[in-house]
Amino acid sequence: KKITDQKLIDSEEFYRLITENINDMITIVDFNLNIHYINEEVQKKIFGYSKEEIGNTNLHELIHPDDRENLLFQFTNAFTSGQGFLEVRVKDKNGNYIWTENNGKVFTDNEGNQKVLIITRDITERKKTEEKLKKSENNYRLAFDRATLYKDLFIHDINNVLQVIHSALELSSLYLSKPDFSKNMEEYLQIIEKQVFKGNKLISNLLKLSKLEKSTIPIKTMSLNPLLNNAIDYVKKS
């Protein structure tokens, strides 16, 4: 019995030495999420709680409110399937939420009670990196969509301008040798001049749009109704 007791002490010391010197947090909880064991030093390094504080806490209380429903769902499934995986935010002693990756394994203790052994890893930095990458990807996608929109608008409008100029030039060439149609020539030249002005304005507007993407410009509220009504009147008159 003495030899067995000593082996048990040595075994407990051996496993305590391992659990207290790894980077992952090891937790044993029951079906009600009460904590029965936790490697204190690692927990303190990640979350900052003392042994007394963490020992009197229900795991559910430390989980971010938005993650609790998923936690209970996955936890119930783990007891059915024997294992589970979950990413949740856990509140540290300062009230900040830390992203964690959790792998759970169900086992039966010496008294026949089912419990879960959870290996927890801090993945906050990984989550921040993923969020930055996602934000960057969204920004590039928006920029690409805007560039495509500007390109399509520009091609459509500049084609209209060039088509009108081309038509005016063709008509001008027909009347070039006929002095009686000099008034028509003036009209076509005016049309060409207006289209050149329109083309320049189109390019200017495109440059303004590109500047809006690069700088912060104060925005004010305005009514679109007068502009739309003017556009409608213009189309009707045309």
CSV table of N, CA, C and O in Angstrom, one decimal, residues 15-120:
chain,number,residue,atom,x,y,z
A,15,TYR,N,2.4,14.4,-13.7
A,15,TYR,CA,1.4,15.0,-14.5
A,15,TYR,C,1.2,16.5,-14.2
A,15,TYR,O,0.9,17.3,-15.1
A,16,ARG,N,1.3,16.8,-12.9
A,16,ARG,CA,1.2,18.3,-12.5
A,16,ARG,C,2.4,19.0,-13.2
A,16,ARG,O,2.2,20.2,-13.7
A,17,LEU,N,3.6,18.5,-13.2
A,17,LEU,CA,4.7,19.1,-13.8
A,17,LEU,C,4.5,19.4,-15.3
A,17,LEU,O,4.9,20.4,-15.8
A,18,ILE,N,3.9,18.4,-15.9
A,18,ILE,CA,3.6,18.5,-17.4
A,18,ILE,C,2.6,19.6,-17.6
A,18,ILE,O,2.8,20.5,-18.4
A,19,THR,N,1.4,19.5,-16.9
A,19,THR,CA,0.3,20.5,-17.1
A,19,THR,C,0.7,21.9,-16.8
A,19,THR,O,0.1,22.8,-17.4
A,20,GLU,N,1.5,22.1,-15.8
A,20,GLU,CA,1.9,23.5,-15.4
A,20,GLU,C,3.0,24.1,-16.3
A,20,GLU,O,3.3,25.3,-16.1
A,21,ASN,N,3.5,23.3,-17.2
A,21,ASN,CA,4.6,23.8,-18.0
A,21,ASN,C,4.4,23.8,-19.5
A,21,ASN,O,5.3,23.8,-20.3
A,22,ILE,N,3.1,23.7,-19.8
A,22,ILE,CA,2.8,23.7,-21.2
A,22,ILE,C,2.0,25.0,-21.5
A,22,ILE,O,1.6,25.8,-20.6
A,23,ASN,N,1.9,25.4,-22.8
A,23,ASN,CA,1.3,26.7,-23.1
A,23,ASN,C,-0.2,26.6,-23.2
A,23,ASN,O,-0.9,27.7,-23.1
A,24,ASP,N,-0.8,25.4,-23.3
A,24,ASP,CA,-2.2,25.3,-23.4
A,24,ASP,C,-2.8,25.1,-22.0
A,24,ASP,O,-2.2,24.5,-21.1
A,25,MET,N,-4.1,25.6,-21.8
A,25,MET,CA,-4.8,25.5,-20.5
A,25,MET,C,-5.5,24.1,-20.5
A,25,MET,O,-6.2,23.8,-21.5
A,26,ILE,N,-5.4,23.4,-19.4
A,26,ILE,CA,-6.2,22.2,-19.3
A,26,ILE,C,-7.2,22.3,-18.2
A,26,ILE,O,-6.9,22.7,-17.1
A,27,THR,N,-8.4,22.0,-18.5
A,27,THR,CA,-9.6,22.1,-17.6
A,27,THR,C,-10.4,20.9,-17.6
A,27,THR,O,-10.6,20.2,-18.6
A,28,ILE,N,-10.9,20.5,-16.4
A,28,ILE,CA,-11.8,19.4,-16.3
A,28,ILE,C,-13.1,19.9,-15.7
A,28,ILE,O,-13.1,20.6,-14.6
A,29,VAL,N,-14.2,19.7,-16.4
A,29,VAL,CA,-15.5,20.2,-16.0
A,29,VAL,C,-16.5,19.1,-16.0
A,29,VAL,O,-16.3,18.1,-16.7
A,30,ASP,N,-17.6,19.3,-15.2
A,30,ASP,CA,-18.7,18.3,-15.2
A,30,ASP,C,-19.8,18.8,-16.2
A,30,ASP,O,-19.6,19.8,-16.9
A,31,PHE,N,-20.9,18.0,-16.2
A,31,PHE,CA,-22.0,18.3,-17.1
A,31,PHE,C,-22.6,19.7,-16.9
A,31,PHE,O,-23.2,20.3,-17.8
A,32,ASN,N,-22.5,20.2,-15.6
A,32,ASN,CA,-23.0,21.5,-15.3
A,32,ASN,C,-22.0,22.6,-15.5
A,32,ASN,O,-22.3,23.8,-15.0
A,33,LEU,N,-20.9,22.3,-16.1
A,33,LEU,CA,-19.8,23.3,-16.4
A,33,LEU,C,-19.1,23.8,-15.1
A,33,LEU,O,-18.6,24.9,-15.1
A,34,ASN,N,-19.2,23.1,-14.1
A,34,ASN,CA,-18.4,23.4,-12.9
A,34,ASN,C,-17.0,22.9,-13.1
A,34,ASN,O,-16.8,21.8,-13.5
A,35,ILE,N,-16.0,23.8,-12.7
A,35,ILE,CA,-14.6,23.4,-12.9
A,35,ILE,C,-14.1,22.6,-11.7
A,35,ILE,O,-14.2,22.9,-10.6
A,36,HIS,N,-13.5,21.4,-12.1
A,36,HIS,CA,-13.0,20.5,-11.1
A,36,HIS,C,-11.5,20.5,-11.1
A,36,HIS,O,-10.8,20.1,-10.1
A,37,TYR,N,-10.9,20.9,-12.2
A,37,TYR,CA,-9.4,21.0,-12.3
A,37,TYR,C,-9.0,22.0,-13.3
A,37,TYR,O,-9.7,22.2,-14.4
A,38,ILE,N,-7.9,22.7,-13.1
A,38,ILE,CA,-7.4,23.6,-14.1
A,38,ILE,C,-5.9,23.8,-13.8
A,38,ILE,O,-5.5,23.9,-12.6
A,39,ASN,N,-5.1,23.8,-14.8
A,39,ASN,CA,-3.6,24.1,-14.5
A,39,ASN,C,-3.5,25.6,-14.3
A,39,ASN,O,-3.5,26.4,-15.2
A,40,GLU,N,-3.3,25.9,-13.0
A,40,GLU,CA,-3.4,27.2,-12.5
A,40,GLU,C,-2.4,28.2,-13.2
A,40,GLU,O,-2.8,29.3,-13.5
A,41,GLU,N,-1.2,27.8,-13.3
A,41,GLU,CA,-0.2,28.8,-13.8
A,41,GLU,C,-0.5,29.2,-15.3
A,41,GLU,O,-0.4,30.4,-15.6
A,42,VAL,N,-0.9,28.3,-16.1
A,42,VAL,CA,-1.2,28.6,-17.5
A,42,VAL,C,-2.5,29.5,-17.5
A,42,VAL,O,-2.6,30.5,-18.2
A,43,GLN,N,-3.5,29.1,-16.7
A,43,GLN,CA,-4.7,29.9,-16.6
A,43,GLN,C,-4.4,31.3,-16.2
A,43,GLN,O,-5.0,32.3,-16.7
A,44,LYS,N,-3.6,31.5,-15.2
A,44,LYS,CA,-3.3,32.8,-14.7
A,44,LYS,C,-2.5,33.6,-15.7
A,44,LYS,O,-2.8,34.8,-15.8
A,45,LYS,N,-1.7,33.0,-16.5
A,45,LYS,CA,-1.0,33.7,-17.6
A,45,LYS,C,-1.9,34.2,-18.6
A,45,LYS,O,-1.7,35.3,-19.2
A,46,ILE,N,-2.9,33.4,-19.0
A,46,ILE,CA,-3.8,33.7,-20.0
A,46,ILE,C,-5.0,34.6,-19.5
A,46,ILE,O,-5.3,35.7,-20.2
A,47,PHE,N,-5.6,34.2,-18.4
A,47,PHE,CA,-6.8,34.9,-18.0
A,47,PHE,C,-6.6,35.8,-16.7
A,47,PHE,O,-7.4,36.6,-16.4
A,48,GLY,N,-5.6,35.4,-15.9
A,48,GLY,CA,-5.3,36.3,-14.7
A,48,GLY,C,-6.0,36.0,-13.5
A,48,GLY,O,-5.8,36.7,-12.5
A,49,TYR,N,-6.8,34.9,-13.4
A,49,TYR,CA,-7.6,34.6,-12.2
A,49,TYR,C,-6.7,33.9,-11.2
A,49,TYR,O,-5.9,33.1,-11.6
A,50,SER,N,-7.0,34.1,-9.9
A,50,SER,CA,-6.3,33.3,-8.8
A,50,SER,C,-7.0,32.0,-8.7
A,50,SER,O,-8.1,31.7,-9.3
A,51,LYS,N,-6.4,31.0,-8.0
A,51,LYS,CA,-7.0,29.7,-7.8
A,51,LYS,C,-8.3,29.8,-7.2
A,51,LYS,O,-9.3,29.0,-7.6
A,52,GLU,N,-8.5,30.7,-6.2
A,52,GLU,CA,-9.8,30.8,-5.5
A,52,GLU,C,-10.9,31.3,-6.4
A,52,GLU,O,-12.0,30.9,-6.4
A,53,GLU,N,-10.5,32.4,-7.2
A,53,GLU,CA,-11.4,33.0,-8.1
A,53,GLU,C,-11.9,32.0,-9.2
A,53,GLU,O,-13.1,32.0,-9.5
A,54,ILE,N,-11.0,31.3,-9.8
A,54,ILE,CA,-11.4,30.4,-10.8
A,54,ILE,C,-12.1,29.2,-10.3
A,54,ILE,O,-13.0,28.6,-10.9
A,55,GLY,N,-11.8,28.8,-9.1
A,55,GLY,CA,-12.4,27.6,-8.5
A,55,GLY,C,-13.8,27.7,-8.1
A,55,GLY,O,-14.6,26.8,-8.1
A,56,ASN,N,-14.2,29.0,-7.8
A,56,ASN,CA,-15.6,29.3,-7.4
A,56,ASN,C,-16.5,29.8,-8.6
A,56,ASN,O,-17.6,30.3,-8.4
A,57,THR,N,-15.9,29.6,-9.8
A,57,THR,CA,-16.6,30.1,-11.0
A,57,THR,C,-17.2,29.0,-11.8
A,57,THR,O,-16.6,28.0,-12.0
A,58,ASN,N,-18.4,29.3,-12.3
A,58,ASN,CA,-19.0,28.4,-13.3
A,58,ASN,C,-18.5,28.8,-14.7
A,58,ASN,O,-18.5,30.0,-15.0
A,59,LEU,N,-18.0,27.9,-15.5
A,59,LEU,CA,-17.4,28.2,-16.8
A,59,LEU,C,-18.4,29.1,-17.7
A,59,LEU,O,-18.0,29.9,-18.4
A,60,HIS,N,-19.7,28.8,-17.5
A,60,HIS,CA,-20.7,29.5,-18.3
A,60,HIS,C,-20.6,31.0,-18.1
A,60,HIS,O,-20.9,31.8,-19.0
A,61,GLU,N,-20.3,31.4,-16.9
A,61,GLU,CA,-20.3,32.9,-16.5
A,61,GLU,C,-19.1,33.6,-17.2
A,61,GLU,O,-19.2,34.8,-17.4
A,62,LEU,N,-18.1,32.9,-17.6
A,62,LEU,CA,-16.9,33.5,-18.2
A,62,LEU,C,-17.0,33.6,-19.8
A,62,LEU,O,-16.2,34.4,-20.4
A,63,ILE,N,-18.0,33.0,-20.3
A,63,ILE,CA,-18.2,32.9,-21.8
A,63,ILE,C,-18.9,34.2,-22.3
A,63,ILE,O,-19.8,34.7,-21.6
A,64,HIS,N,-18.5,34.7,-23.4
A,64,HIS,CA,-19.1,35.9,-24.0
A,64,HIS,C,-20.6,35.5,-24.3
A,64,HIS,O,-21.0,34.4,-24.7
A,65,PRO,N,-21.5,36.5,-23.9
A,65,PRO,CA,-23.0,36.2,-24.1
A,65,PRO,C,-23.4,35.7,-25.5
A,65,PRO,O,-24.3,34.8,-25.6
A,66,ASP,N,-22.7,36.2,-26.5
A,66,ASP,CA,-23.1,35.7,-27.9
A,66,ASP,C,-22.6,34.3,-28.2
A,66,ASP,O,-23.1,33.7,-29.2
A,67,ASP,N,-21.7,33.8,-27.3
A,67,ASP,CA,-21.2,32.4,-27.6
A,67,ASP,C,-21.8,31.4,-26.7
A,67,ASP,O,-21.5,30.2,-26.9
A,68,ARG,N,-22.6,31.8,-25.7
A,68,ARG,CA,-23.1,30.8,-24.7
A,68,ARG,C,-24.0,29.8,-25.3
A,68,ARG,O,-23.9,28.6,-24.9
A,69,GLU,N,-24.9,30.2,-26.2
A,69,GLU,CA,-25.8,29.2,-26.8
A,69,GLU,C,-25.1,28.2,-27.6
A,69,GLU,O,-25.4,27.0,-27.5
A,70,ASN,N,-24.1,28.6,-28.3
A,70,ASN,CA,-23.2,27.7,-29.1
A,70,ASN,C,-22.4,26.7,-28.2
A,70,ASN,O,-22.3,25.5,-28.5
A,71,LEU,N,-22.0,27.3,-27.1
A,71,LEU,CA,-21.2,26.5,-26.1
A,71,LEU,C,-22.1,25.4,-25.6
A,71,LEU,O,-21.6,24.2,-25.6
A,72,LEU,N,-23.3,25.7,-25.1
A,72,LEU,CA,-24.2,24.7,-24.6
A,72,LEU,C,-24.5,23.6,-25.6
A,72,LEU,O,-24.6,22.4,-25.3
A,73,PHE,N,-24.7,24.1,-26.9
A,73,PHE,CA,-25.1,23.1,-27.9
A,73,PHE,C,-23.9,22.2,-28.2
A,73,PHE,O,-24.1,20.9,-28.3
A,74,GLN,N,-22.7,22.7,-28.3
A,74,GLN,CA,-21.5,21.9,-28.6
A,74,GLN,C,-21.2,21.0,-27.4
A,74,GLN,O,-20.7,19.8,-27.5
A,75,PHE,N,-21.4,21.5,-26.2
A,75,PHE,CA,-21.1,20.8,-25.0
A,75,PHE,C,-22.0,19.5,-24.8
A,75,PHE,O,-21.6,18.4,-24.5
A,76,THR,N,-23.3,19.7,-25.2
A,76,THR,CA,-24.3,18.6,-25.1
A,76,THR,C,-23.9,17.6,-26.2
A,76,THR,O,-24.0,16.4,-25.9
A,77,ASN,N,-23.5,18.0,-27.4
A,77,ASN,CA,-23.1,17.1,-28.4
A,77,ASN,C,-21.9,16.3,-28.0
A,77,ASN,O,-21.7,15.1,-28.4
A,78,ALA,N,-21.0,17.0,-27.3
A,78,ALA,CA,-19.7,16.3,-26.9
A,78,ALA,C,-20.0,15.2,-26.0
A,78,ALA,O,-19.4,14.1,-26.1
A,79,PHE,N,-21.0,15.3,-25.0
A,79,PHE,CA,-21.3,14.2,-24.2
A,79,PHE,C,-22.0,13.1,-24.9
A,79,PHE,O,-21.9,11.9,-24.5
A,80,THR,N,-22.6,13.4,-26.1
A,80,THR,CA,-23.2,12.3,-26.9
A,80,THR,C,-22.2,11.6,-27.8
A,80,THR,O,-22.1,10.4,-27.8
A,81,SER,N,-21.3,12.4,-28.4
A,81,SER,CA,-20.3,11.9,-29.3
A,81,SER,C,-19.0,11.5,-28.7
A,81,SER,O,-18.2,10.7,-29.2
A,82,GLY,N,-18.7,12.1,-27.5
A,82,GLY,CA,-17.5,11.7,-26.8
A,82,GLY,C,-16.4,12.7,-27.0
A,82,GLY,O,-15.4,12.7,-26.2
A,83,GLN,N,-16.6,13.7,-27.9
A,83,GLN,CA,-15.6,14.7,-28.1
A,83,GLN,C,-16.2,15.9,-28.8
A,83,GLN,O,-17.3,15.8,-29.3
A,84,GLY,N,-15.5,17.0,-28.8
A,84,GLY,CA,-16.0,18.2,-29.4
A,84,GLY,C,-14.9,19.3,-29.6
A,84,GLY,O,-13.8,19.2,-29.1
A,85,PHE,N,-15.2,20.3,-30.5
A,85,PHE,CA,-14.3,21.4,-30.8
A,85,PHE,C,-15.1,22.6,-30.8
A,85,PHE,O,-16.3,22.7,-31.3
A,86,LEU,N,-14.6,23.7,-30.3
A,86,LEU,CA,-15.3,25.0,-30.2
A,86,LEU,C,-14.4,26.2,-30.1
A,86,LEU,O,-13.3,26.1,-29.4
A,87,GLU,N,-14.7,27.3,-30.8
A,87,GLU,CA,-14.0,28.5,-30.6
A,87,GLU,C,-15.0,29.5,-29.9
A,87,GLU,O,-16.1,29.8,-30.4
A,88,VAL,N,-14.6,30.0,-28.7
A,88,VAL,CA,-15.4,30.9,-27.9
A,88,VAL,C,-14.5,32.0,-27.4
A,88,VAL,O,-13.3,31.9,-27.2
A,89,ARG,N,-15.2,33.1,-27.0
A,89,ARG,CA,-14.5,34.2,-26.3
A,89,ARG,C,-14.7,34.1,-24.8
A,89,ARG,O,-15.9,33.9,-24.3
A,90,VAL,N,-13.6,34.1,-24.1
A,90,VAL,CA,-13.6,34.0,-22.6
A,90,VAL,C,-13.2,35.2,-22.0
A,90,VAL,O,-12.2,35.8,-22.4
A,91,LYS,N,-13.9,35.7,-20.9
A,91,LYS,CA,-13.6,36.9,-20.2
A,91,LYS,C,-12.4,36.7,-19.3
A,91,LYS,O,-12.4,35.8,-18.4
A,92,ASP,N,-11.4,37.6,-19.4
A,92,ASP,CA,-10.3,37.5,-18.4
A,92,ASP,C,-10.6,38.4,-17.2
A,92,ASP,O,-11.6,39.0,-17.1
A,93,LYS,N,-9.6,38.5,-16.3
A,93,LYS,CA,-9.9,39.2,-15.0
A,93,LYS,C,-10.1,40.7,-15.2
A,93,LYS,O,-10.8,41.3,-14.4
A,94,ASN,N,-9.5,41.2,-16.3
A,94,ASN,CA,-9.7,42.7,-16.5
A,94,ASN,C,-11.0,43.0,-17.3
A,94,ASN,O,-11.2,44.1,-17.6
A,95,GLY,N,-11.8,41.9,-17.6
A,95,GLY,CA,-13.0,42.2,-18.3
A,95,GLY,C,-12.9,42.1,-19.8
A,95,GLY,O,-13.9,42.4,-20.5
A,96,ASN,N,-11.7,41.8,-20.3
A,96,ASN,CA,-11.5,41.7,-21.8
A,96,ASN,C,-11.9,40.3,-22.2
A,96,ASN,O,-11.6,39.3,-21.5
A,97,TYR,N,-12.4,40.2,-23.4
A,97,TYR,CA,-12.7,38.8,-24.0
A,97,TYR,C,-11.5,38.3,-24.9
A,97,TYR,O,-11.1,39.1,-25.7
A,98,ILE,N,-11.1,37.1,-24.6
A,98,ILE,CA,-10.0,36.5,-25.3
A,98,ILE,C,-10.6,35.3,-26.2
A,98,ILE,O,-11.3,34.5,-25.7
A,99,TRP,N,-10.2,35.3,-27.4
A,99,TRP,CA,-10.6,34.2,-28.3
A,99,TRP,C,-9.9,33.0,-28.0
A,99,TRP,O,-8.6,33.0,-27.8
A,100,THR,N,-10.6,31.9,-27.8
A,100,THR,CA,-9.9,30.6,-27.5
A,100,THR,C,-10.4,29.5,-28.4
A,100,THR,O,-11.5,29.5,-28.9
A,101,GLU,N,-9.5,28.5,-28.6
A,101,GLU,CA,-9.8,27.3,-29.4
A,101,GLU,C,-9.8,26.2,-28.4
A,101,GLU,O,-8.9,26.0,-27.6
A,102,ASN,N,-10.9,25.4,-28.3
A,102,ASN,CA,-11.1,24.4,-27.3
A,102,ASN,C,-11.4,23.0,-27.9
A,102,ASN,O,-12.3,22.9,-28.7
A,103,ASN,N,-10.6,22.1,-27.5
A,103,ASN,CA,-10.8,20.7,-27.9
A,103,ASN,C,-11.2,19.9,-26.6
A,103,ASN,O,-10.5,19.9,-25.6
A,104,GLY,N,-12.4,19.2,-26.7
A,104,GLY,CA,-12.9,18.5,-25.5
A,104,GLY,C,-13.0,17.0,-25.7
A,104,GLY,O,-13.2,16.5,-26.8
A,105,LYS,N,-12.7,16.3,-24.6
A,105,LYS,CA,-12.8,14.8,-24.7
A,105,LYS,C,-13.5,14.3,-23.4
A,105,LYS,O,-13.2,14.7,-22.3
A,106,VAL,N,-14.6,13.5,-23.6
A,106,VAL,CA,-15.4,13.0,-22.4
A,106,VAL,C,-14.7,11.8,-21.9
A,106,VAL,O,-14.2,10.9,-22.6
A,107,PHE,N,-14.6,11.7,-20.5
A,107,PHE,CA,-14.1,10.6,-19.8
A,107,PHE,C,-14.9,10.3,-18.6
A,107,PHE,O,-15.7,11.1,-18.1
A,108,THR,N,-14.7,9.1,-18.0
A,108,THR,CA,-15.4,8.7,-16.8
A,108,THR,C,-14.3,8.6,-15.6
A,108,THR,O,-13.3,8.0,-15.8
A,109,ASP,N,-14.6,9.4,-14.5
A,109,ASP,CA,-13.6,9.4,-13.4
A,109,ASP,C,-13.8,8.1,-12.6
A,109,ASP,O,-14.6,7.2,-12.9
A,110,ASN,N,-13.0,8.0,-11.5
A,110,ASN,CA,-12.9,6.8,-10.7
A,110,ASN,C,-14.3,6.6,-10.0
A,110,ASN,O,-14.5,5.5,-9.5
A,111,GLU,N,-15.1,7.7,-9.8
A,111,GLU,CA,-16.4,7.5,-9.2
A,111,GLU,C,-17.5,7.2,-10.1
A,111,GLU,O,-18.7,7.2,-9.7
A,112,GLY,N,-17.2,7.1,-11.4
A,112,GLY,CA,-18.2,6.7,-12.4
A,112,GLY,C,-18.9,7.9,-13.0
A,112,GLY,O,-19.9,7.8,-13.7
A,113,ASN,N,-18.4,9.2,-12.7
A,113,ASN,CA,-19.0,10.4,-13.2
A,113,ASN,C,-18.4,10.8,-14.5
A,113,ASN,O,-17.2,10.8,-14.7
A,114,GLN,N,-19.2,11.2,-15.5
A,114,GLN,CA,-18.7,11.7,-16.7
A,114,GLN,C,-18.3,13.1,-16.6
A,114,GLN,O,-19.0,14.0,-16.1
A,115,LYS,N,-17.1,13.4,-17.2
A,115,LYS,CA,-16.5,14.8,-17.2
A,115,LYS,C,-15.9,15.0,-18.5
A,115,LYS,O,-15.7,14.1,-19.3
A,116,VAL,N,-15.5,16.3,-18.7
A,116,VAL,CA,-14.9,16.6,-20.0
A,116,VAL,C,-13.5,17.2,-19.7
A,116,VAL,O,-13.4,18.1,-18.9
A,117,LEU,N,-12.5,16.7,-20.4
A,117,LEU,CA,-11.2,17.2,-20.4
A,117,LEU,C,-11.1,18.2,-21.6
A,117,LEU,O,-11.2,17.8,-22.7
A,118,ILE,N,-10.8,19.5,-21.3
A,118,ILE,CA,-10.8,20.5,-22.3
A,118,ILE,C,-9.3,21.1,-22.4
A,118,ILE,O,-8.7,21.5,-21.4
A,119,ILE,N,-8.8,21.1,-23.6
A,119,ILE,CA,-7.5,21.7,-23.9
A,119,ILE,C,-7.8,23.1,-24.6
A,119,ILE,O,-8.4,23.1,-25.7
A,120,THR,N,-7.4,24.2,-23.9
A,120,THR,CA,-7.7,25.5,-24.4
A,120,THR,C,-6.5,26.2,-24.9
A,120,THR,O,-5.5,26.2,-24.2
